[in-house]
Amino acid sequence: MDIISIILVVLAFFFIILFHEYGHYLGCKLVNVRVLEFSIGLGKELWSKTINGTKYSIRLFPIGGYVLPEGEEYKKGEVLSETNFYSKPLWARFIVIALGPLFNYILALFIFFVLFSIYTYQITTEIQMIMKGSPAEKVGLKNGDIITRIDNIKFDYYDGKKMIEYIHKSKDKVLEIEVKRGNETKVFKVKTEYNKDQNFSFIGFSPKQEPTIKIDILRGIRESFITTYDLTVKYLKVIMSIFTGSIPLKTVYEQSAGPIGITKIMYDFANSGIYQYMMLVGFINIVIGLFNLLPFPALDGGRIFFIFVNYILLGLSKVLNRKIEIEPDKEEILHKAGLVLLLILVLFVSYNDVLRLIKGESFIK
C-alpha cells in the first residue's frame, strides 16, 4: 500500500471533520454557549487538553467527531445557566447547528477555488479506470488503452470531452471502438448501457485527465461556485429519486458506500493524482454537508427541524396564551433513537463494503 496515499486519506478525514465541528464550535462562541468538549474522531481518547473549561481531544477512529455544548444532557426541571444551549433563543440554536454543514460547504468552495485558480485540465482519450462488471471490462478494454476511433469518428489524444459526449448520446448502440495498446491497434465492439436516472449512456470507464498549471483567480471564483451548485443539484436529485422510489432501495444499498468504501475510493483517487483526489474531497464535503441537513433525528437537519417546529409552537403559544413546546429531554430521546438507527445503517453498509472488497468489486459505479 502507498503510505503517501494513506496519509492523504487520513488528513482529508481529519480536515473534513475539523471544519464541520469547528462550524458548530464557532456557532457556540458567537451566541455565548459554553463548549464542554471539542473532539475529532470517535472511540478511545488518544490525546486531550483542557483550555478555559473546554476539553479538546483526538480519538482513535477518524470517522466522525463532536462538539459537546453545555445542555446536551438536558434534565427536566434543571436551572439553566446563561451559557446553556437550551437557555438560548431559537435563532441562536439554529446558528449553532447550521454552521456545521455550512463549514463543509465553505471547505468545498475553498478546495474548488484553489484547484480551478491554479489548474485547468484536458480530458484525454486514454482509459484511466475500468469499472468492474462494466461493458468495457467484459469486452476486454484495459486501463492505459488509448481510444483513437469510435465508429467512423476519429479522436486525437486530447479529444476526451468530444469522445465522452459521443458515448453519452449513443443509447442502446453497439459501438466499434479502436484503441492503441502499446504498439498494437485493437478493435472492440461494445454495447452501451443506459442510465435512466441521469439520462446518458455509458460503457464503464473513466478517461485520464491531465491537469496543466494556469493561474486564473476569476476562473477559480466562477468555477468553484458553479461546481458546488452543480454537485449539490445532482446529489439532491439522487436523494429525491430515492424518496420517490425512482431508485429502488436494493440498488441504493448495493451501490452505497460506508466509511470503509469511502476510504477505499479516496485511496484509489489519491493514487490517481492530486487534482482528482482533491476534487473528490471537495465533493465529499458537499455530500456530508447535505446529508447532515436531512431532517432525520440525530443529524443537524433533524435538530433544525425541531427548532422550526418549536418556532411554530412559540407562535401558537402567544395565540393561545399558554406555553407549548417540545421539551428538550423528549427531543433528545428521539435524537438518541435516530443515532442508533444511523449506526445500524452504517453497520449494514459497512458489511456490504467488506463483501465488495473481498470480491474485488469496484466502489465506483
Tab-separated table of C-alpha atoms in Angstrom:
chain	number	residue	atom	x	y	z
A	1	MET	CA	0.000	0.000	0.000
A	2	ASP	CA	1.182	3.532	-0.802
A	3	ILE	CA	1.993	5.281	2.504
A	4	ILE	CA	1.567	8.747	0.917
A	5	SER	CA	-1.961	7.869	-0.224
A	6	ILE	CA	-2.816	6.573	3.258
A	7	ILE	CA	-1.571	9.828	4.822
A	8	LEU	CA	-3.622	11.862	2.319
A	9	VAL	CA	-6.771	9.897	3.189
A	10	VAL	CA	-6.255	10.353	6.959
A	11	LEU	CA	-5.565	14.085	6.519
A	12	ALA	CA	-8.687	14.500	4.392
A	13	PHE	CA	-10.897	12.830	7.004
A	14	PHE	CA	-9.258	14.949	9.718
A	15	PHE	CA	-9.885	18.286	7.986
A	16	ILE	CA	-13.408	17.390	6.815
A	17	ILE	CA	-14.377	16.563	10.410
A	18	LEU	CA	-12.408	19.515	11.814
A	19	PHE	CA	-14.184	22.046	9.594
A	20	HIS	CA	-17.643	20.619	10.306
A	21	GLU	CA	-17.144	20.582	14.066
A	22	TYR	CA	-15.412	23.969	14.057
A	23	GLY	CA	-18.569	25.367	12.469
A	24	HIS	CA	-20.579	24.161	15.479
A	25	TYR	CA	-17.834	25.396	17.834
A	26	LEU	CA	-17.817	28.860	16.244
A	27	GLY	CA	-21.621	28.949	16.432
A	28	CYS	CA	-21.407	28.282	20.181
A	29	LYS	CA	-18.884	31.078	20.619
A	30	LEU	CA	-20.973	33.533	18.586
A	31	VAL	CA	-24.065	33.073	20.777
A	32	ASN	CA	-22.218	32.512	24.086
A	33	VAL	CA	-22.865	28.796	24.570
A	34	ARG	CA	-20.222	27.065	26.664
A	35	VAL	CA	-18.425	24.192	24.897
A	36	LEU	CA	-17.598	21.289	27.216
A	37	GLU	CA	-15.666	19.233	24.634
A	38	PHE	CA	-14.420	19.555	21.051
A	39	SER	CA	-13.473	16.107	19.728
A	40	ILE	CA	-12.037	14.969	16.409
A	41	GLY	CA	-12.650	11.248	15.919
A	42	LEU	CA	-14.657	8.701	17.884
A	43	GLY	CA	-13.791	5.906	20.308
A	44	LYS	CA	-10.763	5.696	22.593
A	45	GLU	CA	-9.187	9.020	23.519
A	46	LEU	CA	-5.635	9.389	22.156
A	47	TRP	CA	-4.917	12.947	23.274
A	48	SER	CA	-6.708	15.706	25.153
A	49	LYS	CA	-6.083	19.100	26.663
A	50	THR	CA	-8.431	21.359	28.625
A	51	ILE	CA	-8.226	25.087	27.877
A	52	ASN	CA	-10.545	27.646	29.516
A	53	GLY	CA	-13.022	24.947	30.528
A	54	THR	CA	-13.187	23.264	27.102
A	55	LYS	CA	-11.672	19.820	26.594
A	56	TYR	CA	-10.034	19.395	23.176
A	57	SER	CA	-9.488	15.753	22.198
A	58	ILE	CA	-8.404	13.474	19.356
A	59	ARG	CA	-9.880	9.972	19.345
A	60	LEU	CA	-8.970	6.681	17.710
A	61	PHE	CA	-11.348	6.421	14.751
A	62	PRO	CA	-11.233	9.392	12.307
A	63	ILE	CA	-14.778	8.800	11.019
A	64	GLY	CA	-16.616	11.467	12.996
A	65	GLY	CA	-16.377	13.986	15.767
A	66	TYR	CA	-18.496	16.147	18.009
A	67	VAL	CA	-18.858	19.427	19.821
A	68	LEU	CA	-20.484	18.969	23.233
A	69	PRO	CA	-22.271	22.179	24.280
A	70	GLU	CA	-23.488	22.803	27.794
A	71	GLY	CA	-27.051	21.471	27.934
A	72	GLU	CA	-26.542	18.461	25.656
A	73	GLU	CA	-27.510	16.181	28.562
A	74	TYR	CA	-30.655	18.118	29.462
A	75	LYS	CA	-32.559	17.154	32.611
A	76	LYS	CA	-36.151	18.244	33.063
A	77	GLY	CA	-36.550	20.888	35.737
A	78	GLU	CA	-32.877	21.857	35.972
A	79	VAL	CA	-31.987	25.538	36.266
A	80	LEU	CA	-30.322	26.623	33.037
A	81	SER	CA	-27.283	28.898	33.117
A	82	GLU	CA	-26.948	31.719	30.594
A	83	THR	CA	-24.323	29.661	28.690
A	84	ASN	CA	-26.617	26.622	28.351
A	85	PHE	CA	-27.668	25.727	24.790
A	86	TYR	CA	-31.340	25.440	25.792
A	87	SER	CA	-31.352	28.822	27.519
A	88	LYS	CA	-30.740	30.476	24.145
A	89	PRO	CA	-33.462	31.701	21.775
A	90	LEU	CA	-34.344	29.519	18.794
A	91	TRP	CA	-32.427	31.683	16.299
A	92	ALA	CA	-29.241	31.258	18.362
A	93	ARG	CA	-29.682	27.467	18.488
A	94	PHE	CA	-30.182	27.499	14.712
A	95	ILE	CA	-26.830	29.257	14.240
A	96	VAL	CA	-25.025	26.661	16.376
A	97	ILE	CA	-26.497	23.753	14.395
A	98	ALA	CA	-26.418	25.225	10.878
A	99	LEU	CA	-22.793	26.371	10.906
A	100	GLY	CA	-21.538	22.748	10.877
A	101	PRO	CA	-22.874	21.854	7.392
A	102	LEU	CA	-22.168	25.411	6.212
A	103	PHE	CA	-18.474	24.982	7.023
A	104	ASN	CA	-18.367	21.797	4.919
A	105	TYR	CA	-19.603	23.924	2.035
A	106	ILE	CA	-17.017	26.602	2.794
A	107	LEU	CA	-14.256	23.971	2.687
A	108	ALA	CA	-15.618	22.565	-0.596
A	109	LEU	CA	-15.704	26.056	-2.137
A	110	PHE	CA	-12.147	26.737	-0.965
A	111	ILE	CA	-10.846	23.451	-2.422
A	112	PHE	CA	-12.562	24.061	-5.775
A	113	PHE	CA	-11.371	27.685	-5.808
A	114	VAL	CA	-7.726	26.660	-5.312
A	115	LEU	CA	-7.934	23.891	-7.923
A	116	PHE	CA	-9.664	25.983	-10.584
A	117	SER	CA	-7.457	29.023	-9.872
A	118	ILE	CA	-4.251	27.032	-10.368
A	119	TYR	CA	-5.196	24.187	-12.686
A	120	THR	CA	-7.016	23.755	-15.898
A	121	TYR	CA	-7.314	20.267	-17.292
A	122	GLN	CA	-7.868	18.403	-20.512
A	123	ILE	CA	-9.806	15.167	-20.801
A	124	THR	CA	-7.843	12.653	-22.858
A	125	THR	CA	-8.950	9.569	-24.758
A	126	GLU	CA	-6.777	7.345	-22.558
A	127	ILE	CA	-8.648	4.938	-20.283
A	128	GLN	CA	-7.633	5.554	-16.674
A	129	MET	CA	-10.026	3.240	-14.828
A	130	ILE	CA	-12.292	0.415	-15.998
A	131	MET	CA	-15.367	-0.211	-13.834
A	132	LYS	CA	-15.783	-3.764	-12.555
A	133	GLY	CA	-18.506	-5.679	-14.401
A	134	SER	CA	-18.958	-2.909	-16.988
A	135	PRO	CA	-19.434	-3.458	-20.748
A	136	ALA	CA	-15.909	-2.081	-21.261
A	137	GLU	CA	-14.411	-4.717	-18.954
A	138	LYS	CA	-16.460	-7.548	-20.457
A	139	VAL	CA	-15.162	-6.968	-23.997
A	140	GLY	CA	-11.533	-6.677	-22.865
A	141	LEU	CA	-10.742	-2.963	-22.755
A	142	LYS	CA	-7.931	-2.203	-20.287
A	143	ASN	CA	-6.518	0.669	-18.275
A	144	GLY	CA	-3.990	2.530	-20.416
A	145	ASP	CA	-5.755	1.843	-23.719
A	146	ILE	CA	-5.916	4.963	-25.889
A	147	ILE	CA	-9.130	5.269	-27.909
A	148	THR	CA	-8.373	6.516	-31.416
A	149	ARG	CA	-11.730	5.896	-33.093
A	150	ILE	CA	-15.381	5.154	-32.265
A	151	ASP	CA	-17.420	4.018	-35.273
A	152	ASN	CA	-16.359	6.354	-38.096
A	153	ILE	CA	-15.234	9.220	-35.844
A	154	LYS	CA	-11.501	9.617	-35.173
A	155	PHE	CA	-10.199	11.225	-31.981
A	156	ASP	CA	-6.927	12.937	-31.138
A	157	TYR	CA	-5.433	12.313	-27.692
A	158	TYR	CA	-6.984	15.450	-26.143
A	159	ASP	CA	-10.446	14.896	-27.677
A	160	GLY	CA	-11.667	13.184	-24.498
A	161	LYS	CA	-14.612	15.517	-23.948
A	162	LYS	CA	-15.842	15.014	-27.508
A	163	MET	CA	-15.419	11.234	-27.103
A	164	ILE	CA	-17.414	11.110	-23.836
A	165	GLU	CA	-20.219	13.221	-25.329
A	166	TYR	CA	-20.473	10.786	-28.247
A	167	ILE	CA	-20.744	7.781	-25.900
A	168	HIS	CA	-23.322	9.547	-23.701
A	169	LYS	CA	-25.572	10.128	-26.741
A	170	SER	CA	-25.249	6.549	-28.060
A	171	LYS	CA	-28.272	4.994	-26.393
A	172	ASP	CA	-28.580	1.212	-26.896
A	173	LYS	CA	-25.931	1.187	-29.635
A	174	VAL	CA	-23.115	-1.233	-30.366
A	175	LEU	CA	-20.000	0.915	-30.698
A	176	GLU	CA	-16.945	-0.116	-32.689
A	177	ILE	CA	-14.006	1.126	-30.650
A	178	GLU	CA	-10.447	1.216	-31.946
A	179	VAL	CA	-7.690	1.526	-29.347
A	180	LYS	CA	-3.935	1.785	-29.298
A	181	ARG	CA	-2.414	-0.630	-26.785
A	182	GLY	CA	1.349	-0.228	-26.727
A	183	ASN	CA	2.471	-0.828	-30.313
A	184	GLU	CA	-0.725	-2.685	-31.196
A	185	THR	CA	-4.043	-1.497	-32.598
A	186	LYS	CA	-7.113	-3.411	-31.432
A	187	VAL	CA	-10.809	-3.126	-32.275
A	188	PHE	CA	-13.660	-3.945	-29.861
A	189	LYS	CA	-17.428	-3.917	-30.192
A	190	VAL	CA	-19.195	-2.652	-27.067
A	191	LYS	CA	-22.930	-2.270	-26.411
A	192	THR	CA	-23.713	0.807	-24.339
A	193	GLU	CA	-25.794	0.734	-21.162
A	194	TYR	CA	-28.283	3.499	-20.374
A	195	ASN	CA	-28.508	5.327	-17.052
A	196	LYS	CA	-32.175	6.337	-16.862
A	197	ASP	CA	-31.779	8.458	-13.720
A	198	GLN	CA	-29.033	10.637	-15.193
A	199	ASN	CA	-30.156	10.322	-18.832
A	200	PHE	CA	-26.942	9.231	-20.535
A	201	SER	CA	-25.339	6.113	-21.989
A	202	PHE	CA	-22.002	4.664	-20.878
A	203	ILE	CA	-19.672	1.711	-21.326
A	204	GLY	CA	-17.981	1.936	-17.916
A	205	PHE	CA	-14.623	3.672	-17.851
A	206	SER	CA	-13.084	6.932	-16.646
A	207	PRO	CA	-10.833	8.861	-19.051
A	208	LYS	CA	-7.483	10.191	-17.907
A	209	GLN	CA	-7.459	13.914	-17.137
A	210	GLU	CA	-4.217	15.834	-17.453
A	211	PRO	CA	-4.064	18.992	-15.332
A	212	THR	CA	-1.935	21.883	-16.535
A	213	ILE	CA	-0.941	24.877	-14.419
A	214	LYS	CA	-2.669	28.091	-15.460
A	215	ILE	CA	-3.248	30.809	-12.846
A	216	ASP	CA	-6.698	32.413	-13.184
A	217	ILE	CA	-8.282	33.745	-9.971
A	218	LEU	CA	-11.522	34.878	-11.631
A	219	ARG	CA	-11.945	31.444	-13.188
A	220	GLY	CA	-11.361	29.929	-9.750
A	221	ILE	CA	-14.136	32.023	-8.190
A	222	ARG	CA	-16.590	31.363	-11.021
A	223	GLU	CA	-15.958	27.634	-11.395
A	224	SER	CA	-15.920	26.949	-7.639
A	225	PHE	CA	-19.471	28.282	-7.264
A	226	ILE	CA	-20.684	26.607	-10.478
A	227	THR	CA	-19.182	23.249	-9.468
A	228	THR	CA	-20.585	23.462	-5.932
A	229	TYR	CA	-24.039	24.310	-7.292
A	230	ASP	CA	-23.967	21.547	-9.936
A	231	LEU	CA	-22.830	18.864	-7.482
A	232	THR	CA	-25.449	19.973	-4.939
A	233	VAL	CA	-28.245	19.751	-7.523
A	234	LYS	CA	-27.063	16.318	-8.702
A	235	TYR	CA	-26.907	14.953	-5.157
A	236	LEU	CA	-30.346	16.400	-4.319
A	237	LYS	CA	-31.767	14.697	-7.424
A	238	VAL	CA	-30.342	11.386	-6.228
A	239	ILE	CA	-31.922	11.914	-2.783
A	240	MET	CA	-35.282	12.787	-4.372
A	241	SER	CA	-35.074	9.711	-6.622
A	242	ILE	CA	-34.560	7.536	-3.544
A	243	PHE	CA	-37.542	9.031	-1.683
A	244	THR	CA	-39.831	8.867	-4.729
A	245	GLY	CA	-38.848	5.269	-5.411
A	246	SER	CA	-37.251	6.013	-8.799
A	247	ILE	CA	-34.133	4.313	-7.474
A	248	PRO	CA	-35.050	1.012	-5.738
A	249	LEU	CA	-33.819	0.598	-2.156
A	250	LYS	CA	-31.985	-2.564	-3.194
A	251	THR	CA	-29.994	-0.541	-5.731
A	252	VAL	CA	-29.284	2.138	-3.123
A	253	TYR	CA	-27.952	-0.478	-0.710
A	254	GLU	CA	-25.850	-2.227	-3.355
A	255	GLN	CA	-24.291	0.997	-4.648
A	256	SER	CA	-23.889	2.887	-1.362
A	257	ALA	CA	-20.514	3.124	0.337
A	258	GLY	CA	-19.935	3.334	4.077
A	259	PRO	CA	-16.780	4.515	5.867
A	260	ILE	CA	-14.800	1.522	4.539
A	261	GLY	CA	-15.945	2.048	0.957
A	262	ILE	CA	-15.351	5.805	1.075
A	263	THR	CA	-11.849	5.201	2.430
A	264	LYS	CA	-11.132	2.780	-0.449
A	265	ILE	CA	-12.441	5.270	-3.025
A	266	MET	CA	-10.305	8.052	-1.535
A	267	TYR	CA	-7.244	5.790	-1.514
A	268	ASP	CA	-7.766	4.905	-5.196
A	269	PHE	CA	-8.197	8.569	-6.139
A	270	ALA	CA	-5.100	9.544	-4.136
A	271	ASN	CA	-3.151	7.159	-6.370
A	272	SER	CA	-4.682	8.789	-9.470
A	273	GLY	CA	-3.230	12.250	-8.831
A	274	ILE	CA	-3.648	15.217	-6.503
A	275	TYR	CA	-6.098	17.063	-8.775
A	276	GLN	CA	-8.583	14.178	-8.998
A	277	TYR	CA	-8.139	13.442	-5.307
A	278	MET	CA	-8.856	16.992	-4.134
A	279	MET	CA	-11.907	17.183	-6.424
A	280	LEU	CA	-13.201	14.077	-4.659
A	281	VAL	CA	-12.524	15.619	-1.224
A	282	GLY	CA	-14.487	18.702	-2.280
A	283	PHE	CA	-17.392	16.520	-3.402
A	284	ILE	CA	-17.342	14.537	-0.137
A	285	ASN	CA	-17.673	17.820	1.790
A	286	ILE	CA	-20.791	18.663	-0.212
A	287	VAL	CA	-22.261	15.205	0.411
A	288	ILE	CA	-21.560	15.448	4.159
A	289	GLY	CA	-22.994	18.959	4.329
A	290	LEU	CA	-26.198	17.946	2.529
A	291	PHE	CA	-26.563	14.606	4.307
A	292	ASN	CA	-26.323	16.347	7.679
A	293	LEU	CA	-29.157	18.675	6.648
A	294	LEU	CA	-31.608	15.803	6.118
A	295	PRO	CA	-34.493	16.164	8.634
A	296	PHE	CA	-33.651	12.937	10.461
A	297	PRO	CA	-33.179	12.687	14.251
A	298	ALA	CA	-29.514	12.887	15.366
A	299	LEU	CA	-28.489	14.736	12.188
A	300	ASP	CA	-28.104	18.518	12.128
A	301	GLY	CA	-31.144	18.673	9.853
A	302	GLY	CA	-33.199	16.806	12.453
A	303	ARG	CA	-32.236	19.325	15.121
A	304	ILE	CA	-33.022	22.214	12.764
A	305	PHE	CA	-36.420	20.593	12.076
A	306	PHE	CA	-37.235	20.634	15.806
A	307	ILE	CA	-36.127	24.266	16.017
A	308	PHE	CA	-38.629	25.197	13.291
A	309	VAL	CA	-41.367	23.118	14.952
A	310	ASN	CA	-40.714	24.899	18.243
A	311	TYR	CA	-40.776	28.228	16.407
A	312	ILE	CA	-44.283	27.399	15.132
A	313	LEU	CA	-45.324	26.244	18.612
A	314	LEU	CA	-43.978	29.515	20.030
A	315	GLY	CA	-46.360	31.401	17.757
A	316	LEU	CA	-49.247	29.180	18.875
A	317	SER	CA	-48.273	29.782	22.498
A	318	LYS	CA	-48.741	33.512	22.025
A	319	VAL	CA	-52.131	32.997	20.370
A	320	LEU	CA	-53.379	30.525	22.992
A	321	ASN	CA	-51.682	32.374	25.850
A	322	ARG	CA	-50.044	29.210	27.207
A	323	LYS	CA	-46.625	27.669	26.698
A	324	ILE	CA	-46.419	24.904	24.089
A	325	GLU	CA	-43.077	23.351	23.156
A	326	ILE	CA	-41.292	20.081	22.540
A	327	GLU	CA	-39.356	19.588	25.754
A	328	PRO	CA	-35.586	19.167	25.241
A	329	ASP	CA	-35.448	15.845	27.119
A	330	LYS	CA	-38.148	14.392	24.830
A	331	GLU	CA	-36.314	15.706	21.773
A	332	GLU	CA	-33.038	14.142	22.958
A	333	ILE	CA	-34.733	10.733	23.242
A	334	LEU	CA	-35.658	10.961	19.551
A	335	HIS	CA	-32.123	12.032	18.609
A	336	LYS	CA	-30.637	9.091	20.516
A	337	ALA	CA	-33.050	6.714	18.777
A	338	GLY	CA	-32.077	8.260	15.441
A	339	LEU	CA	-28.406	7.780	16.255
A	340	VAL	CA	-28.981	4.078	16.948
A	341	LEU	CA	-30.754	3.689	13.585
A	342	LEU	CA	-27.915	5.502	11.801
A	343	LEU	CA	-25.319	3.244	13.447
A	344	ILE	CA	-27.289	0.161	12.362
A	345	LEU	CA	-27.406	1.556	8.809
A	346	VAL	CA	-23.634	2.164	8.870
A	347	LEU	CA	-23.068	-1.436	10.010
A	348	PHE	CA	-25.205	-2.817	7.163
A	349	VAL	CA	-23.461	-0.658	4.556
A	350	SER	CA	-20.031	-1.471	6.021
A	351	TYR	CA	-20.848	-5.191	5.779
A	352	ASN	CA	-21.571	-4.654	2.083
A	353	ASP	CA	-18.287	-2.710	1.777
A	354	VAL	CA	-16.355	-5.675	3.167
A	355	LEU	CA	-18.083	-8.089	0.768
A	356	ARG	CA	-17.199	-5.869	-2.194
A	357	LEU	CA	-13.580	-5.686	-1.049
A	358	ILE	CA	-13.402	-9.474	-0.738
A	359	LYS	CA	-14.958	-9.940	-4.196
A	360	GLY	CA	-12.728	-7.251	-5.700
A	361	GLU	CA	-15.728	-5.232	-6.895
A	362	SER	CA	-15.371	-1.550	-7.727
A	363	PHE	CA	-16.920	1.038	-5.389
A	364	ILE	CA	-17.349	3.435	-8.308
A	365	LYS	CA	-20.451	2.823	-10.385
